[in-house]
CSV table of C-alpha atoms and ligand atoms in Angstrom, one decimal:
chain,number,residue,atom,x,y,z
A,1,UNK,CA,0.0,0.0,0.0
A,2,UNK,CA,1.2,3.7,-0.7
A,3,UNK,CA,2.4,5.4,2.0
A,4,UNK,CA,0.7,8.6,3.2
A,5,UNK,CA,3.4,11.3,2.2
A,6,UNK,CA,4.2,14.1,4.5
A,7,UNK,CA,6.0,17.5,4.0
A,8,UNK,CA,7.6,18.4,7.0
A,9,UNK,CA,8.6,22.2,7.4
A,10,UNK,CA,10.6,23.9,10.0
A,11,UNK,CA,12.1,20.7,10.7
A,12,UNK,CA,14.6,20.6,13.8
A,13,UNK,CA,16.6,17.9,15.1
A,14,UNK,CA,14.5,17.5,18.1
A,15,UNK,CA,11.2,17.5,15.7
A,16,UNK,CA,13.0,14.7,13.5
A,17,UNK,CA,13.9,12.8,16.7
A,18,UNK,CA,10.5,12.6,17.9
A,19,UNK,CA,8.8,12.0,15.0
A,20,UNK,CA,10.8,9.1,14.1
A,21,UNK,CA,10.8,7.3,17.3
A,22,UNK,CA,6.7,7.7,16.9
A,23,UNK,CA,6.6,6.2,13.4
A,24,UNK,CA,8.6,3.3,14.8
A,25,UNK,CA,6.5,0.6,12.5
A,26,UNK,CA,7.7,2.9,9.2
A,27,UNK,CA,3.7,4.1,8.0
A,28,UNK,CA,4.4,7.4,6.6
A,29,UNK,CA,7.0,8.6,4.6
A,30,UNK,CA,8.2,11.5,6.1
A,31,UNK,CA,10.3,14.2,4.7
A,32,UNK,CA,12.1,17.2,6.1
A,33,UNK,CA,12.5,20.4,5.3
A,34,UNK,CA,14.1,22.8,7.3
A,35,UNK,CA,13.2,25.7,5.3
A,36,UNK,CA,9.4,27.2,6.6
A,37,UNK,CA,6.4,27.0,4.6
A,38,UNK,CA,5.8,30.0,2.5
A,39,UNK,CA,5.0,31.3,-0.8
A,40,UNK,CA,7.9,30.6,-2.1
A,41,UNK,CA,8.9,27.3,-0.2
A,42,UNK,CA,5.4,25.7,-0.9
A,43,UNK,CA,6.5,23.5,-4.2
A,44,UNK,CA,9.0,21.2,-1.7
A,45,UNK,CA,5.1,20.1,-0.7
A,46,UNK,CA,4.5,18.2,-4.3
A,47,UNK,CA,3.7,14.9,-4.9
A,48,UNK,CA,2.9,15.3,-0.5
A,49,UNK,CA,-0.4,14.5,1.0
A,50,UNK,CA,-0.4,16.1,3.7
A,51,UNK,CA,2.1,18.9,5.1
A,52,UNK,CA,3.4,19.5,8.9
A,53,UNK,CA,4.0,23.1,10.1
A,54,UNK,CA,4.9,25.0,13.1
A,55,UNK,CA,4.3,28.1,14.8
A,56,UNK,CA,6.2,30.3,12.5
A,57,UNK,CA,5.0,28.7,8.9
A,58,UNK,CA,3.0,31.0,7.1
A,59,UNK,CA,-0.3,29.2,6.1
A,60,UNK,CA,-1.7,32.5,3.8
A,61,UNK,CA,-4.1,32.1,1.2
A,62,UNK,CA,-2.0,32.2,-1.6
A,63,UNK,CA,-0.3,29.4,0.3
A,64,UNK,CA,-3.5,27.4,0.5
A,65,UNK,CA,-4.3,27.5,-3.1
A,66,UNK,CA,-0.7,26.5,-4.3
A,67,UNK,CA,-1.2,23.1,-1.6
A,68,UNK,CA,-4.4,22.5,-2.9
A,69,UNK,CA,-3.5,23.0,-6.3
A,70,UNK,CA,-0.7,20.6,-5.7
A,71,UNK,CA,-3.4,18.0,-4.2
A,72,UNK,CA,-2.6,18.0,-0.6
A,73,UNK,CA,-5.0,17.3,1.4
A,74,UNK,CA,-4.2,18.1,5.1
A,75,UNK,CA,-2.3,20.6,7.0
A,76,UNK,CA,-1.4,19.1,10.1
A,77,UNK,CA,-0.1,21.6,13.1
A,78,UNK,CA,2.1,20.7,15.2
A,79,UNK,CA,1.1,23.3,17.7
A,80,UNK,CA,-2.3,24.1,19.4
A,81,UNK,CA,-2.6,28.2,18.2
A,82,UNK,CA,-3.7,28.4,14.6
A,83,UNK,CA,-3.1,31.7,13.7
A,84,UNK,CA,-0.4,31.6,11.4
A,85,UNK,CA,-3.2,30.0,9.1
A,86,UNK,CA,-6.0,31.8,7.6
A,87,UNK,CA,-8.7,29.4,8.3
A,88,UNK,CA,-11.4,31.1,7.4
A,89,UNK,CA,-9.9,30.8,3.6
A,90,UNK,CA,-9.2,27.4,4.1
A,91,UNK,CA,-12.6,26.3,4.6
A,92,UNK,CA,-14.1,24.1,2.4
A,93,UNK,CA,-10.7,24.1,0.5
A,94,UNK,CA,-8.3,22.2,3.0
A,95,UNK,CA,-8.4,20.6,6.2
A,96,UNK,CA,-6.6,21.6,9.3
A,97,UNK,CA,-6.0,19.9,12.4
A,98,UNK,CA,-3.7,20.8,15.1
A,99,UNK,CA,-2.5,19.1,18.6
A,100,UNK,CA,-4.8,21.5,21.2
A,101,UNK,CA,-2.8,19.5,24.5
A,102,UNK,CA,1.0,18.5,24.3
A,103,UNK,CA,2.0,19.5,27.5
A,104,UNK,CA,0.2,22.4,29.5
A,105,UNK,CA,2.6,21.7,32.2
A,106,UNK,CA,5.6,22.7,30.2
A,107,UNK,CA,4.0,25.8,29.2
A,108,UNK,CA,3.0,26.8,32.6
A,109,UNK,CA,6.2,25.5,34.5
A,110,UNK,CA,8.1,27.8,31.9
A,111,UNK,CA,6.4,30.9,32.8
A,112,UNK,CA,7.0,30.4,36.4
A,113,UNK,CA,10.5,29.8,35.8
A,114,UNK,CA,10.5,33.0,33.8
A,115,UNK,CA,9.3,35.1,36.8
A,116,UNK,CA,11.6,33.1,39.6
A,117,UNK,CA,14.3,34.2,36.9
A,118,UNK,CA,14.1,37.6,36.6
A,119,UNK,CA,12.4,38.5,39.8
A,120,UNK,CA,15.2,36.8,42.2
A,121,UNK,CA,18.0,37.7,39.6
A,122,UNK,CA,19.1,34.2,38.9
A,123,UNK,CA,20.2,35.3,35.4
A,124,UNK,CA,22.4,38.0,36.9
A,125,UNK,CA,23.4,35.9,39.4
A,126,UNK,CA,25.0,32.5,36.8
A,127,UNK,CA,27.0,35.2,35.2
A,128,UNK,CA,28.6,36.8,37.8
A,129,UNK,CA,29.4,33.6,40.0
A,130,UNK,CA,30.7,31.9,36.4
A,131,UNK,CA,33.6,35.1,37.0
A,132,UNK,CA,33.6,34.6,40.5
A,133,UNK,CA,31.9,37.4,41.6
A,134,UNK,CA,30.2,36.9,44.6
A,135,UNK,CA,28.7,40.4,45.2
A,136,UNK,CA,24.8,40.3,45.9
A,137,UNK,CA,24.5,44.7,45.2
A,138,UNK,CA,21.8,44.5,42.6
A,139,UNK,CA,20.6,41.4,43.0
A,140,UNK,CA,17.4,42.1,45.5
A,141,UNK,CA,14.0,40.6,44.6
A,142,UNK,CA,10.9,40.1,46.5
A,143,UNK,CA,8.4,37.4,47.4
A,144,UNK,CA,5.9,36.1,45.6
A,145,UNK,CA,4.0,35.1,48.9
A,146,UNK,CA,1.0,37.2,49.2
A,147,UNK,CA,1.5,38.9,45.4
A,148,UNK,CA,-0.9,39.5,43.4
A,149,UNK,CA,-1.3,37.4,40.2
A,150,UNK,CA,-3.5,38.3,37.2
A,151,UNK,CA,-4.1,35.5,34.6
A,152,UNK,CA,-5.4,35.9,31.3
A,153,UNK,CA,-6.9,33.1,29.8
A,154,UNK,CA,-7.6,30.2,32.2
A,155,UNK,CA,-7.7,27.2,29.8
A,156,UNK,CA,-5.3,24.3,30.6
A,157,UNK,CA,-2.5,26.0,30.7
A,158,UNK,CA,-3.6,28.8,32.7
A,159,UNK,CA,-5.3,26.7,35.1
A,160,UNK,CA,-1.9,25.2,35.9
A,161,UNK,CA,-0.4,28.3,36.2
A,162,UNK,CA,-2.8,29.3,38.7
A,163,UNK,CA,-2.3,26.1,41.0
A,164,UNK,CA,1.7,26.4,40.4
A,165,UNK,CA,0.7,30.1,41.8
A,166,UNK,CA,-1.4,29.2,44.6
A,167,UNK,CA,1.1,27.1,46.0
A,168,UNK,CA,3.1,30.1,46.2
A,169,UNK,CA,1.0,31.6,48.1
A,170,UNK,CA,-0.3,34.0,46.0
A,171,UNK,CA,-3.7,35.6,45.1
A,172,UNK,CA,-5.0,34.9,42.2
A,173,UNK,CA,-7.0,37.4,39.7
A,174,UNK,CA,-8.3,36.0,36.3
A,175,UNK,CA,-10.1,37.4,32.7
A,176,UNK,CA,-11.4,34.9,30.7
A,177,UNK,CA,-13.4,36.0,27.7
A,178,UNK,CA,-15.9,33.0,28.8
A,179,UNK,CA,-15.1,32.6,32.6
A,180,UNK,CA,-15.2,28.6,33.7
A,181,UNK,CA,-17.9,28.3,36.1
A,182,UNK,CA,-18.0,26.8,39.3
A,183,UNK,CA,-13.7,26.6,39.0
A,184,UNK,CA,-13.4,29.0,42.7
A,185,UNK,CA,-11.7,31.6,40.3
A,186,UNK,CA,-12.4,34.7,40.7
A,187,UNK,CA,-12.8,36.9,37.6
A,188,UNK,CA,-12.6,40.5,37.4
A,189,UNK,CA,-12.6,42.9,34.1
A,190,UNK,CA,-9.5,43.2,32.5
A,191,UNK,CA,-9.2,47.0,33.8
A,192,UNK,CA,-9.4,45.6,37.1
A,193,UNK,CA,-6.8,43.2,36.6
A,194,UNK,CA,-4.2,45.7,35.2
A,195,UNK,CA,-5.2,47.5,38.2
A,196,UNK,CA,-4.6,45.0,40.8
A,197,UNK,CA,-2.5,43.0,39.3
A,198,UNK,CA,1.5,42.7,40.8
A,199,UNK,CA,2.3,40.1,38.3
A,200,UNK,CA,0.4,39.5,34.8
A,201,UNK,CA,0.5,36.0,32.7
A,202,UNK,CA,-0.8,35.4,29.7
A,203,UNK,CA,-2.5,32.3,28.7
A,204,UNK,CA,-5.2,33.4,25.8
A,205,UNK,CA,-5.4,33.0,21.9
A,206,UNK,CA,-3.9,35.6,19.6
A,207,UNK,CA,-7.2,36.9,17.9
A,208,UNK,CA,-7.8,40.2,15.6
A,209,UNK,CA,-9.4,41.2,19.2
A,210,UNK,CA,-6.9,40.6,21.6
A,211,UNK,CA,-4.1,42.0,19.4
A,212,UNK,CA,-2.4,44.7,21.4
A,213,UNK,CA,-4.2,44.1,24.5
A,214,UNK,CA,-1.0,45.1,26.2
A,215,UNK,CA,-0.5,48.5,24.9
A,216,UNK,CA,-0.2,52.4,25.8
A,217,UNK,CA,-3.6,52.1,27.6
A,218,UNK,CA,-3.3,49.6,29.2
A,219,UNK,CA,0.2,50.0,30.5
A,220,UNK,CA,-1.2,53.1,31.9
A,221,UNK,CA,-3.4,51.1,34.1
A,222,UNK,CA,-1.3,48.9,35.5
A,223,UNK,CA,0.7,48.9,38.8
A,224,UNK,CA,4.1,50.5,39.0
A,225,UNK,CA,6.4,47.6,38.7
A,226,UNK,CA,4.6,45.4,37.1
A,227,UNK,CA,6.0,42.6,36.3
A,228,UNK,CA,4.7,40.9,32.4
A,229,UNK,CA,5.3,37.2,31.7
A,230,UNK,CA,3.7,36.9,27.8
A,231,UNK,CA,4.1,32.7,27.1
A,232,UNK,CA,1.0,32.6,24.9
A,233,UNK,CA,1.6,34.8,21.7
A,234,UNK,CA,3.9,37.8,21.3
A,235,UNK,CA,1.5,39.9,19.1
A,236,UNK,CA,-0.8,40.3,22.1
A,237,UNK,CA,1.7,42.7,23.3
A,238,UNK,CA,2.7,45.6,21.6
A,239,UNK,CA,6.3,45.3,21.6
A,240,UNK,CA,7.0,49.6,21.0
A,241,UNK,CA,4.6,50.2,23.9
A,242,UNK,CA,6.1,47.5,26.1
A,243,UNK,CA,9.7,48.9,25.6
A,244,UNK,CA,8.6,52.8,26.4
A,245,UNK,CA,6.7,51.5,29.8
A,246,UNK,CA,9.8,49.8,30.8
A,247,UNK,CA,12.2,52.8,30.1
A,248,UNK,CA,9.6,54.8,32.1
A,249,UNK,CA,10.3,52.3,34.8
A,250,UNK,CA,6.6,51.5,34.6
A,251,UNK,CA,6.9,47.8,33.8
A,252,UNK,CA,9.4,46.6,36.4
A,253,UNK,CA,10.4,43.4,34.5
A,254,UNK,CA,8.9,41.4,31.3
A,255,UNK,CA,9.3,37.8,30.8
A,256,UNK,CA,9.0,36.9,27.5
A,257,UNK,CA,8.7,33.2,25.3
A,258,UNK,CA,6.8,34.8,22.6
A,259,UNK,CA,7.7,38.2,20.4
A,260,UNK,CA,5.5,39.8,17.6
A,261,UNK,CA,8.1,39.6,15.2
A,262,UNK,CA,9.3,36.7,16.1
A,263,UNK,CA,8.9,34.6,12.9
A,264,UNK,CA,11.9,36.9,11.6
A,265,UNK,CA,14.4,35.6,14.3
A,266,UNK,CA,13.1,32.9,16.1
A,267,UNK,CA,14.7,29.5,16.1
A,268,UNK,CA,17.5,30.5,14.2
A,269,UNK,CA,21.7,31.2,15.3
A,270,UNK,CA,21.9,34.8,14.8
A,271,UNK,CA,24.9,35.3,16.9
A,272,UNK,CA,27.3,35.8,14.5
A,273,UNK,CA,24.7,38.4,12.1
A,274,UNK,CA,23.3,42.1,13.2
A,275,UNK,CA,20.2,42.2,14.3
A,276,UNK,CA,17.8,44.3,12.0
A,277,UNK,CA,15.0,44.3,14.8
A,278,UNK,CA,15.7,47.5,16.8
A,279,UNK,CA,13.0,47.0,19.3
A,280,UNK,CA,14.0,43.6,20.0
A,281,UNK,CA,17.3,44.2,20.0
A,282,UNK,CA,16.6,47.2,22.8
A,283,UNK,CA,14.1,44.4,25.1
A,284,UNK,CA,17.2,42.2,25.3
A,285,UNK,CA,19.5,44.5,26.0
A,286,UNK,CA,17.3,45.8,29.4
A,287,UNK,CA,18.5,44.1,32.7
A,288,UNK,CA,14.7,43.6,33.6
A,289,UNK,CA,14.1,41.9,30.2
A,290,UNK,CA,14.4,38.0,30.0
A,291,UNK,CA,13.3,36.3,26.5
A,292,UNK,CA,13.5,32.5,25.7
A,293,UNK,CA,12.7,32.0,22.1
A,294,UNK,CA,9.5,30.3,22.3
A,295,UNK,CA,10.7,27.3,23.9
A,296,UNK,CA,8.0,27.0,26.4
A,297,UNK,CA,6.4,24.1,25.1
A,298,UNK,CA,10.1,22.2,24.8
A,299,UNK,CA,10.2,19.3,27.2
A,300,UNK,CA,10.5,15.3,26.2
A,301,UNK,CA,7.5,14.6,27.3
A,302,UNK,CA,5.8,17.6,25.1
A,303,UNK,CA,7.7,16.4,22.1
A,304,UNK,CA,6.5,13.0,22.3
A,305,UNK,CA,2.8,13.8,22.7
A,306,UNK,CA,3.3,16.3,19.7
A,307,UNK,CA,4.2,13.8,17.5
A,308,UNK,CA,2.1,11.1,18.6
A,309,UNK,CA,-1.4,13.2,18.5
A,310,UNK,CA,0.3,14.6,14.9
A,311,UNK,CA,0.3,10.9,13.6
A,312,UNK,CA,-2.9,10.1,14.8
A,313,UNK,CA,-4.4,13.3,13.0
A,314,UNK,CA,-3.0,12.1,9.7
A,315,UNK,CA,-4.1,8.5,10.4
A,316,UNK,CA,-7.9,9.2,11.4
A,317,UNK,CA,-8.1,12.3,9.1
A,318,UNK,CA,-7.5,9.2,6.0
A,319,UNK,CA,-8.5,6.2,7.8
A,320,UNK,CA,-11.6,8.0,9.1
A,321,UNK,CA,-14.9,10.1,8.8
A,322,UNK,CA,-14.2,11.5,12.1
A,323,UNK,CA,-11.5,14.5,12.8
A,324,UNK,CA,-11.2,14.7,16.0
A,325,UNK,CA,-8.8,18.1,16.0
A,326,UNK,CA,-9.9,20.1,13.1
A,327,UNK,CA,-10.6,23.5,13.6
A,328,UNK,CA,-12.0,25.2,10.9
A,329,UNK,CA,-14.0,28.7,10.2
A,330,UNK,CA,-17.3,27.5,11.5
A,331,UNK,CA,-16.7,26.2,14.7
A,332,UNK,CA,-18.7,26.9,17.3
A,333,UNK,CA,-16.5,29.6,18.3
A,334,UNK,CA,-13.2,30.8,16.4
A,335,UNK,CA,-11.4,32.0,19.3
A,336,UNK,CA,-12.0,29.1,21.3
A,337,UNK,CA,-12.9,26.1,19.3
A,338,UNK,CA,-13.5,23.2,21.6
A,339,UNK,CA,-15.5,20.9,19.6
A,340,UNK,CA,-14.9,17.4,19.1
A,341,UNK,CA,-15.9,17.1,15.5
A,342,UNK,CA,-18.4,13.9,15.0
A,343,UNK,CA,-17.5,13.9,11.3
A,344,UNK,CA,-14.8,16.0,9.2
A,345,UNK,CA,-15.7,20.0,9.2
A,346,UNK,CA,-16.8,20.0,5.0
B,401,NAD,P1,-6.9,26.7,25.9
B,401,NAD,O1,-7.7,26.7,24.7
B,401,NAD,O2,-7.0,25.5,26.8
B,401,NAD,O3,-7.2,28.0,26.8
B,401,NAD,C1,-7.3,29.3,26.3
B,401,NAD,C2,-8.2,30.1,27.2
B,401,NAD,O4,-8.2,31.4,26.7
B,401,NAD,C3,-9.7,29.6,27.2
B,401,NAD,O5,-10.1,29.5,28.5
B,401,NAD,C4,-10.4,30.7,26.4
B,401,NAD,O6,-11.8,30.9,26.9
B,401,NAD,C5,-9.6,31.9,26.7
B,401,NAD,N1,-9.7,33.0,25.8
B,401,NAD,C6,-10.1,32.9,24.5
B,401,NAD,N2,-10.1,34.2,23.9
B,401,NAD,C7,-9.8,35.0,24.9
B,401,NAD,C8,-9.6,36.4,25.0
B,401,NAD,N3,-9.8,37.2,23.9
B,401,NAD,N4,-9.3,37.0,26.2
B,401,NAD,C9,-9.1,36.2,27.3
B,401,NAD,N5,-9.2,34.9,27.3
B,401,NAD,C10,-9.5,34.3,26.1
B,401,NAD,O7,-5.4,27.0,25.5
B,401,NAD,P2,-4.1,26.6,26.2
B,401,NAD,O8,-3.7,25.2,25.9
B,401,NAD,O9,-4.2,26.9,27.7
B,401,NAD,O10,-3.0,27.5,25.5
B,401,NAD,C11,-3.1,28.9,25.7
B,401,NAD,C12,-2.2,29.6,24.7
B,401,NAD,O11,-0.8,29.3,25.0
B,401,NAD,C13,-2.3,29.1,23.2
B,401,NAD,O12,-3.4,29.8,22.5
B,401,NAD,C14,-1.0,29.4,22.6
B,401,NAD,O13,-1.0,30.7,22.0
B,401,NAD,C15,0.0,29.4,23.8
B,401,NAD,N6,1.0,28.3,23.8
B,401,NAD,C16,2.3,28.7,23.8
B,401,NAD,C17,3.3,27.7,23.8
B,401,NAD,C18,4.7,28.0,23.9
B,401,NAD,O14,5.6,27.2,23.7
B,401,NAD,N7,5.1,29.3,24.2
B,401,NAD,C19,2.9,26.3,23.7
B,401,NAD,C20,1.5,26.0,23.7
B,401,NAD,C21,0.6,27.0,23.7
């Protein structure tokens, strides 16, 4: 039988590793392309039945017509936000299905270690030891113990962050455009939580309404000091605005996995290039500033669940009616589509 052939973009070792110990019995014939999906990277994906993309992959419409055009059938994400793709084009043209779970805990053990970071100084600190300086001026944090949290978005990831908070100590604020009931959260408005708010984590969809949530206004609300952890999607925080509140010394630290422009720089050695990004290269250069590039989600046991569900997305999506994890244009609701799909979307 003809294997189902898939064209892998943004392929990294770790990808390759995990995907070949999860095809262990050989089905699918896999092939890799380190290169990103795009316009002009979209003809690797002939002769393919499906193609795999990542966060950064540009799934356009143009994009969509040249892979159906081609024949492929699926585009399987290998990542739970979708919007990179523009699925309301893709309806009724191609399928999409993504992995919604891999590993909350990753996610939300990476933001805390974001804020332990930068608020006890343990990034200043591993450099000056490595020299053997053992002077603590400058390095002066504070507790998290009775701090204020705000969470936005408190889906399974933000649900863990809350409980990693609580046993902290802390007291937890939440905004949730569609609050769980019953959960013993208590939700405010969001200007109520850039009021109150000590520390704010973000755990939300990027949506056309969300974009720039953080921005001039908002930062205007918020605490003195504030510190920002953003693990969810760098485009909900407007980078420019971000930068002026923390030379203003309004935002006392930000903690950042995600960055706007990040499918520019992300994921790639750049330490030997200049950096044509002025506003990132100004965020890294702050003392208060700590960035990971989008690594959040990076853990073995993420990795293996990413590949597995990705496999079993390919093998239903052919081998079934049903589609477990497609999202598509007319789900329930866009921003937050939950449904498990009884038969394929179209
Ligand atoms: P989830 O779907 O379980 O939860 C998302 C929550 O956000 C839901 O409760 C939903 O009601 C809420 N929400 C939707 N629109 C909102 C809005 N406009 N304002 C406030 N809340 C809103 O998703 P999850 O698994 O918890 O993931 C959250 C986000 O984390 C993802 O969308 C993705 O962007 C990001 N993520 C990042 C990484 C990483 O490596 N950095 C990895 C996985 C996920």
């Amino acid at each position: 039988m003809k294997k189902i052939r898939i064209a892998f973009f943004d392929a990294k070792e770790y990808d390759r590793q995990s995907f070949i110990a999860s095809d262990k019995d050989e089905e699918y014939e896999i092939e890799y392309f380190e290169t990103r999906l795009s316009e002009a990277t979209c003809k690797l994906a002939e002769g393919s039945d499906v193609v795999c993309v990542f966060v950064n992959d540009d799934v356009n419409s143009a994009v969509i017509d040249r892979l159906t055009a081609m024949g492929v059938k699926l585009i399987a994400l290998r990542c739970a936000g979708y919007n990179n793709v523009d699925i309301e084009y893709a309806y009724g043209k191609i399928h999409i299905v993504r992995v919604p779970a891999y590993s909350p805990y990753a996610v939300a053990e990476h933001a805390m270690a974001l804020l332990l970071t930068s608020i006890r100084r343990i990034h200043k600190a591993y450099i000056r030891t490595k020299d053997f300086n053992f002077s603590l001026n400058g390095l002066t944090g504070f507790d998290l113990h009775g701090k204020t949290v705000g969470v936005v978005g408190t889906g399974k990831i933000g649900r863990i962050f809350i409980d990693i908070c609580r046993g902290f100590g802390m007291n937890v604020i939440a905004y949730d455009k569609f609050p769980a009931k019953d959960s013993g959260i208590e939700y405010v408005e969001l200007d109520e939580l850039w009021e109150r708010a000590d520390i704010i984590s973000f755990h939300c969809p990027l949506t056309d309404e969300n974009r720039h949530m953080v921005n001039t206004e908002s930062i205007v609300k918020m605490k003195k000091g504030v510190v920002l952890i953003n693990t969810s999607r760098g485009a909900l925080i407007d980078s420019e605005a971000l930068l002026e509140g923390i030379k203003q010394r309004k935002i006392g630290a930000a903690c950042l996995d995600v960055y706007e422009e990040e499918s520019n720089v992300f994921f790639h050695d750049y330490s030997n290039h200049i950096v044509n990004d002025d506003v990132l290269a100004r965020l890294i250069s702050m003392p208060n500033v700590i960035l990971t590039s989008h690594q959040a989600f990076l853990t073995n046991e993420a990795l293996a669940n990413i590949a597995d569900t990705t496999l079993g997305n390919v093998r239903e999506f052919f081998e079934r009616d049903t589609c477990s994890n497609e999202v598509c244009y007319k789900c329930a609701n866009l921003a937050n589509c939950k449904q498990t799909h009884e038969k394929k979307c179209f």
